[in-house]
Tab-separated table of C-alpha atoms in Angstrom:
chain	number	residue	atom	x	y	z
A	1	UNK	CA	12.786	-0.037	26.024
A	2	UNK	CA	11.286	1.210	22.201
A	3	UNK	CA	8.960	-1.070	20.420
A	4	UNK	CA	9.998	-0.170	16.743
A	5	UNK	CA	7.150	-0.449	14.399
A	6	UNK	CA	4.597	-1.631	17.150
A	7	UNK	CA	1.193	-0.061	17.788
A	8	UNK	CA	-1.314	-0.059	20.008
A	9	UNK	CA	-2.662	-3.318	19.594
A	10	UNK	CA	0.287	-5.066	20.325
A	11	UNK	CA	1.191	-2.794	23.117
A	12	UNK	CA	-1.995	-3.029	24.817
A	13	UNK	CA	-2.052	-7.135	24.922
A	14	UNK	CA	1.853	-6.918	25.911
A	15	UNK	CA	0.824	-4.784	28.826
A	16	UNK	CA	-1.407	-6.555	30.111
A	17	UNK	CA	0.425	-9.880	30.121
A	18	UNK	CA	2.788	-8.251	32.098
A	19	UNK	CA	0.373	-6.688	34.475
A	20	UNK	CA	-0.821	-10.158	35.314
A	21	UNK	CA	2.095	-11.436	37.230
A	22	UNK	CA	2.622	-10.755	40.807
A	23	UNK	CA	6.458	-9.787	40.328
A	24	UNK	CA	5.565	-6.788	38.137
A	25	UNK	CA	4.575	-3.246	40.080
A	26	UNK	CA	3.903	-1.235	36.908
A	27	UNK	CA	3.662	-1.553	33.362
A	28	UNK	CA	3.148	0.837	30.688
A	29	UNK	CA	3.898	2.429	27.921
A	30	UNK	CA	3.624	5.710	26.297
A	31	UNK	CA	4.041	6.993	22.351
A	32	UNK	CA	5.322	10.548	22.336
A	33	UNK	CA	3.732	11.424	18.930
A	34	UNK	CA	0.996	9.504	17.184
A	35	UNK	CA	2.498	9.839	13.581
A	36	UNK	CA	6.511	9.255	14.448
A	37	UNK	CA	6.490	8.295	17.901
A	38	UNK	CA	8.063	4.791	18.856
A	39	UNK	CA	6.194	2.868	22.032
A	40	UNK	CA	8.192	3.165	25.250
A	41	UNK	CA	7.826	0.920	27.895
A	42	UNK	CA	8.405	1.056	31.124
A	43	UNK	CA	8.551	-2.069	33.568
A	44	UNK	CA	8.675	-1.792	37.369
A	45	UNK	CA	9.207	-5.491	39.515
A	46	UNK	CA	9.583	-7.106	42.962
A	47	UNK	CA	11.911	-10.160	42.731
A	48	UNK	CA	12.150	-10.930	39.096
A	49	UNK	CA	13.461	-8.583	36.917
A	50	UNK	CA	12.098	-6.959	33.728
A	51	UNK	CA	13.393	-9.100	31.277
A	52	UNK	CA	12.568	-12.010	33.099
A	53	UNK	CA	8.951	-10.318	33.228
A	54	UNK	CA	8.987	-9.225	29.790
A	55	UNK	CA	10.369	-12.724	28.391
A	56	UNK	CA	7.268	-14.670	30.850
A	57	UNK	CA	5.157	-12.716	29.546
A	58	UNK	CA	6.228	-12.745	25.718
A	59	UNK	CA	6.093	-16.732	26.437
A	60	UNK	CA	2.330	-15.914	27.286
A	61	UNK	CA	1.417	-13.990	24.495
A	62	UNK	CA	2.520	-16.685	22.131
A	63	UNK	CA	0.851	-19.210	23.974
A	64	UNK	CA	-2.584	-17.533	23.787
A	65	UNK	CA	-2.286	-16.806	20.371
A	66	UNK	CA	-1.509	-20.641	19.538
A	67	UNK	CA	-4.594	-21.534	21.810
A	68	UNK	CA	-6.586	-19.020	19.354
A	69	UNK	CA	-5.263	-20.163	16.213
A	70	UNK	CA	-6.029	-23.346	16.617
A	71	UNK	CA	-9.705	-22.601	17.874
A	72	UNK	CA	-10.381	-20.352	15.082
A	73	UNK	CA	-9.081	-23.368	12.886
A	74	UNK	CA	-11.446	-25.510	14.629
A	75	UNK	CA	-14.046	-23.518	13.850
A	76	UNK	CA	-13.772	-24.134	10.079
């Protein structure tokens, strides 16, 4: 699938999450032109299948940036 209007950042923390569950065999993504390119990913699993993986880890992302918003609020 194409990430419209991601970059790198996101990308990066997205593939990770997903490279953190067991189900998932690969995970990357690759942007075909640095200026005009759109991120493509590609997900590889054993027993769940990508969506599942991307939604778990999607679910993941949000919860670590909650846990991060509200320590950076704490912090103030």
């Amino acid at each position: 699938f194409e990430l419209e209007g991601s970059d790198h950042t996101f990308c990066n923390a997205l593939k990770e999450e997903l490279r953190e569950q067991e189900s998932v065999t690969v995970a990357t993504y690759n942007v075909s032109h640095p200026l005009v390119g759109k991120p493509k990913f590609i997900i590889e699993t054993s027993g769940a299948t990508p969506k599942e993986a991307l939604e778990k880890a999607i679910s993941g992302l949000k919860s670590k940036n909650t846990a991060f918003l509200k320590a950076f609020e704490g912090m103030k």
